[in-house]
PDB file of C-alpha atoms and ligand atoms in Angstrom:
ATOM      1  CA  MET A   1     191.832  96.300 110.405  1.00 97.00           C
ATOM      2  CA  ARG A   2     193.107  99.515 111.914  1.00 97.00           C
ATOM      3  CA  ALA A   3     191.492 102.589 110.381  1.00 98.00           C
ATOM      4  CA  TYR A   4     191.468 106.335 111.030  1.00 98.00           C
ATOM      5  CA  VAL A   5     188.530 108.690 110.717  1.00 98.00           C
ATOM      6  CA  GLY A   6     188.665 112.479 110.531  1.00 98.00           C
ATOM      7  CA  LEU A   7     185.898 114.457 112.222  1.00 98.00           C
ATOM      8  CA  GLY A   8     184.940 118.068 111.585  1.00 97.00           C
ATOM      9  CA  SER A   9     182.082 120.376 112.563  1.00 96.00           C
ATOM     10  CA  ASN A  10     181.356 124.085 112.541  1.00 95.00           C
ATOM     11  CA  LEU A  11     177.580 124.197 113.042  1.00 92.00           C
ATOM     12  CA  GLY A  12     175.222 123.319 115.873  1.00 88.00           C
ATOM     13  CA  GLU A  13     177.417 122.863 118.967  1.00 94.00           C
ATOM     14  CA  PRO A  14     180.502 121.400 117.291  1.00 96.00           C
ATOM     15  CA  MET A  15     181.843 119.945 120.532  1.00 96.00           C
ATOM     16  CA  GLU A  16     178.679 117.921 121.047  1.00 96.00           C
ATOM     17  CA  GLN A  17     178.548 116.915 117.399  1.00 96.00           C
ATOM     18  CA  ILE A  18     182.009 115.457 117.636  1.00 97.00           C
ATOM     19  CA  SER A  19     181.476 113.689 120.923  1.00 97.00           C
ATOM     20  CA  SER A  20     178.236 112.080 119.751  1.00 97.00           C
ATOM     21  CA  ALA A  21     179.882 111.016 116.505  1.00 98.00           C
ATOM     22  CA  LEU A  22     182.712 109.386 118.468  1.00 98.00           C
ATOM     23  CA  HIS A  23     180.158 107.565 120.587  1.00 98.00           C
ATOM     24  CA  ALA A  24     178.255 106.434 117.481  1.00 98.00           C
ATOM     25  CA  ILE A  25     181.473 105.168 115.870  1.00 98.00           C
ATOM     26  CA  ASP A  26     182.192 103.100 118.959  1.00 98.00           C
ATOM     27  CA  GLN A  27     178.684 101.618 118.710  1.00 97.00           C
ATOM     28  CA  LEU A  28     178.983 100.597 115.055  1.00 98.00           C
ATOM     29  CA  ALA A  29     178.551  96.939 114.266  1.00 96.00           C
ATOM     30  CA  GLY A  30     182.002  95.535 113.633  1.00 97.00           C
ATOM     31  CA  SER A  31     183.969  98.552 114.862  1.00 98.00           C
ATOM     32  CA  ARG A  32     185.251  99.891 118.115  1.00 97.00           C
ATOM     33  CA  LEU A  33     186.906 103.116 119.069  1.00 98.00           C
ATOM     34  CA  ILE A  34     190.521 102.647 120.133  1.00 98.00           C
ATOM     35  CA  ALA A  35     191.453 106.268 120.737  1.00 98.00           C
ATOM     36  CA  SER A  36     190.396 109.784 119.907  1.00 98.00           C
ATOM     37  CA  SER A  37     192.562 112.866 119.568  1.00 97.00           C
ATOM     38  CA  SER A  38     192.173 116.197 121.291  1.00 97.00           C
ATOM     39  CA  LEU A  39     189.824 118.680 119.715  1.00 98.00           C
ATOM     40  CA  TYR A  40     191.401 121.395 117.603  1.00 98.00           C
ATOM     41  CA  ARG A  41     189.989 124.746 116.623  1.00 98.00           C
ATOM     42  CA  THR A  42     190.902 125.405 112.989  1.00 97.00           C
ATOM     43  CA  PRO A  43     190.232 128.232 110.543  1.00 96.00           C
ATOM     44  CA  PRO A  44     187.883 127.248 107.724  1.00 97.00           C
ATOM     45  CA  MET A  45     189.353 125.970 104.529  1.00 95.00           C
ATOM     46  CA  GLY A  46     187.014 127.235 101.828  1.00 94.00           C
ATOM     47  CA  PRO A  47     184.783 130.296 102.123  1.00 95.00           C
ATOM     48  CA  GLN A  48     186.054 132.450 104.984  1.00 95.00           C
ATOM     49  CA  ASP A  49     182.659 133.779 106.033  1.00 95.00           C
ATOM     50  CA  GLN A  50     181.859 130.683 108.067  1.00 95.00           C
ATOM     51  CA  PRO A  51     182.670 129.784 111.687  1.00 96.00           C
ATOM     52  CA  ASP A  52     185.927 128.120 112.692  1.00 97.00           C
ATOM     53  CA  TYR A  53     185.826 124.337 112.760  1.00 97.00           C
ATOM     54  CA  LEU A  54     186.450 121.856 115.493  1.00 98.00           C
ATOM     55  CA  ASN A  55     188.452 118.942 114.168  1.00 98.00           C
ATOM     56  CA  ALA A  56     189.552 115.632 115.659  1.00 98.00           C
ATOM     57  CA  ALA A  57     190.657 112.177 114.576  1.00 98.00           C
ATOM     58  CA  ALA A  58     189.640 108.728 115.729  1.00 98.00           C
ATOM     59  CA  GLU A  59     191.486 105.441 115.600  1.00 98.00           C
ATOM     60  CA  ILE A  60     189.242 102.431 115.191  1.00 98.00           C
ATOM     61  CA  GLU A  61     189.555  98.687 114.933  1.00 98.00           C
ATOM     62  CA  THR A  62     187.091  97.457 112.359  1.00 98.00           C
ATOM     63  CA  SER A  63     185.999  94.308 110.625  1.00 98.00           C
ATOM     64  CA  SER A  64     183.880  96.281 108.143  1.00 98.00           C
ATOM     65  CA  GLU A  65     185.104  96.503 104.581  1.00 98.00           C
ATOM     66  CA  PRO A  66     185.997 100.042 103.467  1.00 98.00           C
ATOM     67  CA  LEU A  67     182.809 100.723 101.498  1.00 98.00           C
ATOM     68  CA  GLN A  68     180.680  99.321 104.268  1.00 98.00           C
ATOM     69  CA  LEU A  69     182.511 101.489 106.794  1.00 98.00           C
ATOM     70  CA  LEU A  70     181.979 104.515 104.549  1.00 98.00           C
ATOM     71  CA  GLN A  71     178.247 103.796 104.486  1.00 98.00           C
ATOM     72  CA  GLN A  72     178.184 103.423 108.250  1.00 98.00           C
ATOM     73  CA  LEU A  73     179.957 106.768 108.656  1.00 98.00           C
ATOM     74  CA  GLN A  74     177.526 108.411 106.246  1.00 96.00           C
ATOM     75  CA  TYR A  75     174.671 106.965 108.229  1.00 96.00           C
ATOM     76  CA  ILE A  76     176.037 108.604 111.386  1.00 97.00           C
ATOM     77  CA  GLU A  77     176.287 111.906 109.518  1.00 96.00           C
ATOM     78  CA  GLN A  78     172.638 111.584 108.506  1.00 94.00           C
ATOM     79  CA  GLN A  79     171.538 110.598 112.002  1.00 94.00           C
ATOM     80  CA  GLN A  80     173.144 113.750 113.330  1.00 92.00           C
ATOM     81  CA  GLY A  81     171.174 115.736 110.793  1.00 87.00           C
ATOM     82  CA  ARG A  82     174.055 116.612 108.597  1.00 81.00           C
ATOM     83  CA  VAL A  83     173.460 119.941 106.991  1.00 76.00           C
ATOM     84  CA  ARG A  84     175.623 121.055 104.130  1.00 72.00           C
ATOM     85  CA  LYS A  85     174.769 124.559 103.051  1.00 75.00           C
ATOM     86  CA  ARG A  86     177.146 125.073 100.129  1.00 87.00           C
ATOM     87  CA  HIS A  87     180.240 123.599  98.519  1.00 90.00           C
ATOM     88  CA  TRP A  88     183.134 123.780 100.986  1.00 91.00           C
ATOM     89  CA  GLY A  89     180.741 125.466 103.343  1.00 91.00           C
ATOM     90  CA  GLU A  90     179.664 124.972 106.929  1.00 91.00           C
ATOM     91  CA  ARG A  91     178.474 121.585 108.163  1.00 92.00           C
ATOM     92  CA  THR A  92     177.141 119.990 111.336  1.00 93.00           C
ATOM     93  CA  ILE A  93     179.311 116.908 111.059  1.00 95.00           C
ATOM     94  CA  ASP A  94     181.736 115.556 108.540  1.00 95.00           C
ATOM     95  CA  LEU A  95     183.269 112.101 108.886  1.00 97.00           C
ATOM     96  CA  ASP A  96     186.068 111.169 106.490  1.00 97.00           C
ATOM     97  CA  LEU A  97     187.685 107.778 106.186  1.00 98.00           C
ATOM     98  CA  LEU A  98     191.348 108.828 106.195  1.00 98.00           C
ATOM     99  CA  LEU A  99     193.216 105.545 106.281  1.00 97.00           C
ATOM    100  CA  TYR A 100     192.257 101.888 106.136  1.00 98.00           C
ATOM    101  CA  GLY A 101     195.260  99.822 107.121  1.00 96.00           C
ATOM    102  CA  GLU A 102     197.807 100.300 104.393  1.00 95.00           C
ATOM    103  CA  GLN A 103     195.277  99.950 101.618  1.00 97.00           C
ATOM    104  CA  GLN A 104     195.035 102.285  98.667  1.00 97.00           C
ATOM    105  CA  ILE A 105     191.517 102.591  97.343  1.00 98.00           C
ATOM    106  CA  ASN A 106     190.531 104.503  94.252  1.00 97.00           C
ATOM    107  CA  LEU A 107     186.834 104.248  93.626  1.00 97.00           C
ATOM    108  CA  PRO A 108     184.475 106.966  92.402  1.00 96.00           C
ATOM    109  CA  THR A 109     182.896 107.102  95.860  1.00 96.00           C
ATOM    110  CA  LEU A 110     185.935 106.480  98.045  1.00 97.00           C
ATOM    111  CA  GLN A 111     189.577 107.448  97.919  1.00 98.00           C
ATOM    112  CA  VAL A 112     191.885 106.182 100.632  1.00 98.00           C
ATOM    113  CA  PRO A 113     194.214 107.605 101.855  1.00 97.00           C
ATOM    114  CA  HIS A 114     191.901 110.596 101.881  1.00 96.00           C
ATOM    115  CA  PRO A 115     193.184 112.971  99.165  1.00 93.00           C
ATOM    116  CA  GLY A 116     193.337 115.954 101.537  1.00 92.00           C
ATOM    117  CA  LEU A 117     195.188 114.108 104.259  1.00 92.00           C
ATOM    118  CA  ILE A 118     198.760 115.174 103.621  1.00 91.00           C
ATOM    119  CA  GLU A 119     198.089 118.830 102.948  1.00 92.00           C
ATOM    120  CA  ARG A 120     195.499 119.821 105.533  1.00 95.00           C
ATOM    121  CA  ALA A 121     196.705 120.827 108.977  1.00 96.00           C
ATOM    122  CA  PHE A 122     193.257 120.124 110.412  1.00 97.00           C
ATOM    123  CA  VAL A 123     193.640 116.472 109.393  1.00 97.00           C
ATOM    124  CA  LEU A 124     197.378 116.001 109.911  1.00 95.00           C
ATOM    125  CA  VAL A 125     197.679 117.409 113.402  1.00 96.00           C
ATOM    126  CA  PRO A 126     194.976 115.302 115.099  1.00 97.00           C
ATOM    127  CA  LEU A 127     196.100 112.219 113.182  1.00 96.00           C
ATOM    128  CA  MET A 128     199.704 112.707 114.257  1.00 95.00           C
ATOM    129  CA  GLU A 129     198.640 113.065 117.859  1.00 95.00           C
ATOM    130  CA  LEU A 130     197.077 109.605 117.667  1.00 96.00           C
ATOM    131  CA  ALA A 131     199.421 107.733 115.407  1.00 93.00           C
ATOM    132  CA  GLY A 132     202.783 109.513 115.582  1.00 90.00           C
ATOM    133  CA  GLU A 133     204.976 110.754 112.821  1.00 86.00           C
ATOM    134  CA  LEU A 134     206.008 107.277 111.703  1.00 83.00           C
ATOM    135  CA  LEU A 135     202.511 106.376 110.580  1.00 90.00           C
ATOM    136  CA  TRP A 136     202.794 105.099 107.033  1.00 91.00           C
ATOM    137  CA  VAL A 137     200.558 106.799 104.487  1.00 94.00           C
ATOM    138  CA  PRO A 138     200.365 104.531 101.430  1.00 95.00           C
ATOM    139  CA  GLY A 139     201.679 106.302  98.372  1.00 94.00           C
ATOM    140  CA  GLN A 140     202.917 109.247 100.460  1.00 93.00           C
ATOM    141  CA  GLY A 141     205.354 107.937 103.048  1.00 93.00           C
ATOM    142  CA  GLU A 142     205.650 108.818 106.689  1.00 93.00           C
ATOM    143  CA  LEU A 143     203.169 111.233 108.173  1.00 92.00           C
ATOM    144  CA  GLY A 144     205.855 113.330 109.894  1.00 91.00           C
ATOM    145  CA  LYS A 145     207.358 114.307 106.568  1.00 91.00           C
ATOM    146  CA  TRP A 146     204.124 116.089 105.647  1.00 91.00           C
ATOM    147  CA  LEU A 147     203.634 117.690 108.985  1.00 88.00           C
ATOM    148  CA  VAL A 148     206.867 119.679 108.704  1.00 86.00           C
ATOM    149  CA  ARG A 149     205.691 121.043 105.359  1.00 87.00           C
ATOM    150  CA  CYS A 150     202.365 122.205 106.573  1.00 88.00           C
ATOM    151  CA  ASP A 151     201.396 125.400 108.349  1.00 90.00           C
ATOM    152  CA  CYS A 152     199.900 124.290 111.626  1.00 89.00           C
ATOM    153  CA  SER A 153     200.186 127.625 113.399  1.00 91.00           C
ATOM    154  CA  GLU A 154     196.434 128.173 113.455  1.00 93.00           C
ATOM    155  CA  THR A 155     195.496 124.644 114.489  1.00 95.00           C
ATOM    156  CA  ILE A 156     194.844 125.208 118.174  1.00 96.00           C
ATOM    157  CA  LYS A 157     194.300 122.418 120.684  1.00 96.00           C
ATOM    158  CA  VAL A 158     191.211 123.209 122.722  1.00 95.00           C
ATOM    159  CA  GLU A 159     190.679 120.155 124.881  1.00 72.00           C
ATOM    160  CA  LYS A 160     192.306 117.018 126.348  1.00 62.00           C
TER     161      LYS A 160
HETATM  162  N1  ROI B 201     187.967 123.431 107.154  1.00 81.36           N
HETATM  163  C1  ROI B 201     188.377 123.070 108.379  1.00 81.36           C
HETATM  164  N2  ROI B 201     189.155 123.899 109.087  1.00 81.36           N
HETATM  165  N3  ROI B 201     188.028 121.873 108.927  1.00 81.36           N
HETATM  166  C2  ROI B 201     187.236 120.991 108.252  1.00 81.36           C
HETATM  167  O1  ROI B 201     186.933 119.906 108.784  1.00 81.36           O
HETATM  168  C3  ROI B 201     186.801 121.339 106.964  1.00 81.36           C
HETATM  169  N4  ROI B 201     186.034 120.479 106.230  1.00 81.36           N
HETATM  170  C4  ROI B 201     185.671 120.764 104.994  1.00 81.36           C
HETATM  171  C5  ROI B 201     186.039 122.059 104.318  1.00 81.36           C
HETATM  172  C6  ROI B 201     184.767 122.774 103.898  1.00 81.36           C
HETATM  173  C7  ROI B 201     186.886 121.739 103.095  1.00 81.36           C
HETATM  174  N5  ROI B 201     186.786 122.952 105.184  1.00 81.36           N
HETATM  175  C8  ROI B 201     187.198 122.588 106.434  1.00 81.36           C
HETATM  176  O2  ROI B 201     184.973 119.877 104.322  1.00 81.36           O
END
């Protein structure tokens, strides 16, 4: 199955956090990294007295089921010493399962497509770079439709 993962970090060398997470994703049993987006510097959503984030997206091919993949991603977060200081606050690494094929999943622990996907520039922009505006978001339609509605002016490409 083709799946997309969102990556974000604003603590502890964000660039390194994201590159080691990408490496770890590629090493997961049953998954391999197909492509990763550029890195983007983005203003924090949530409390403003925290550093800017680096955000990226990854495209993977996986044979893991969604909940298993979620656990694997959470394991990577823990391995990288995920620190979460407060609600919507700064974090060392955040891995979100954005899309899993064209499946819609509504479980207490996992919602796919990720509920923030269509309204957050820091998710949309990297995802669009990888998948293009025609990517189908189940329940929401084409990705490009949401991109034009979103303010991406402060989502700055920093690398690649
Ligand atoms: N803000 C930005 N810019 N990027 C993120 O990845 C991010 N992640 C979060 C919250 C705290 C909502 N804000 C964010 O979880």
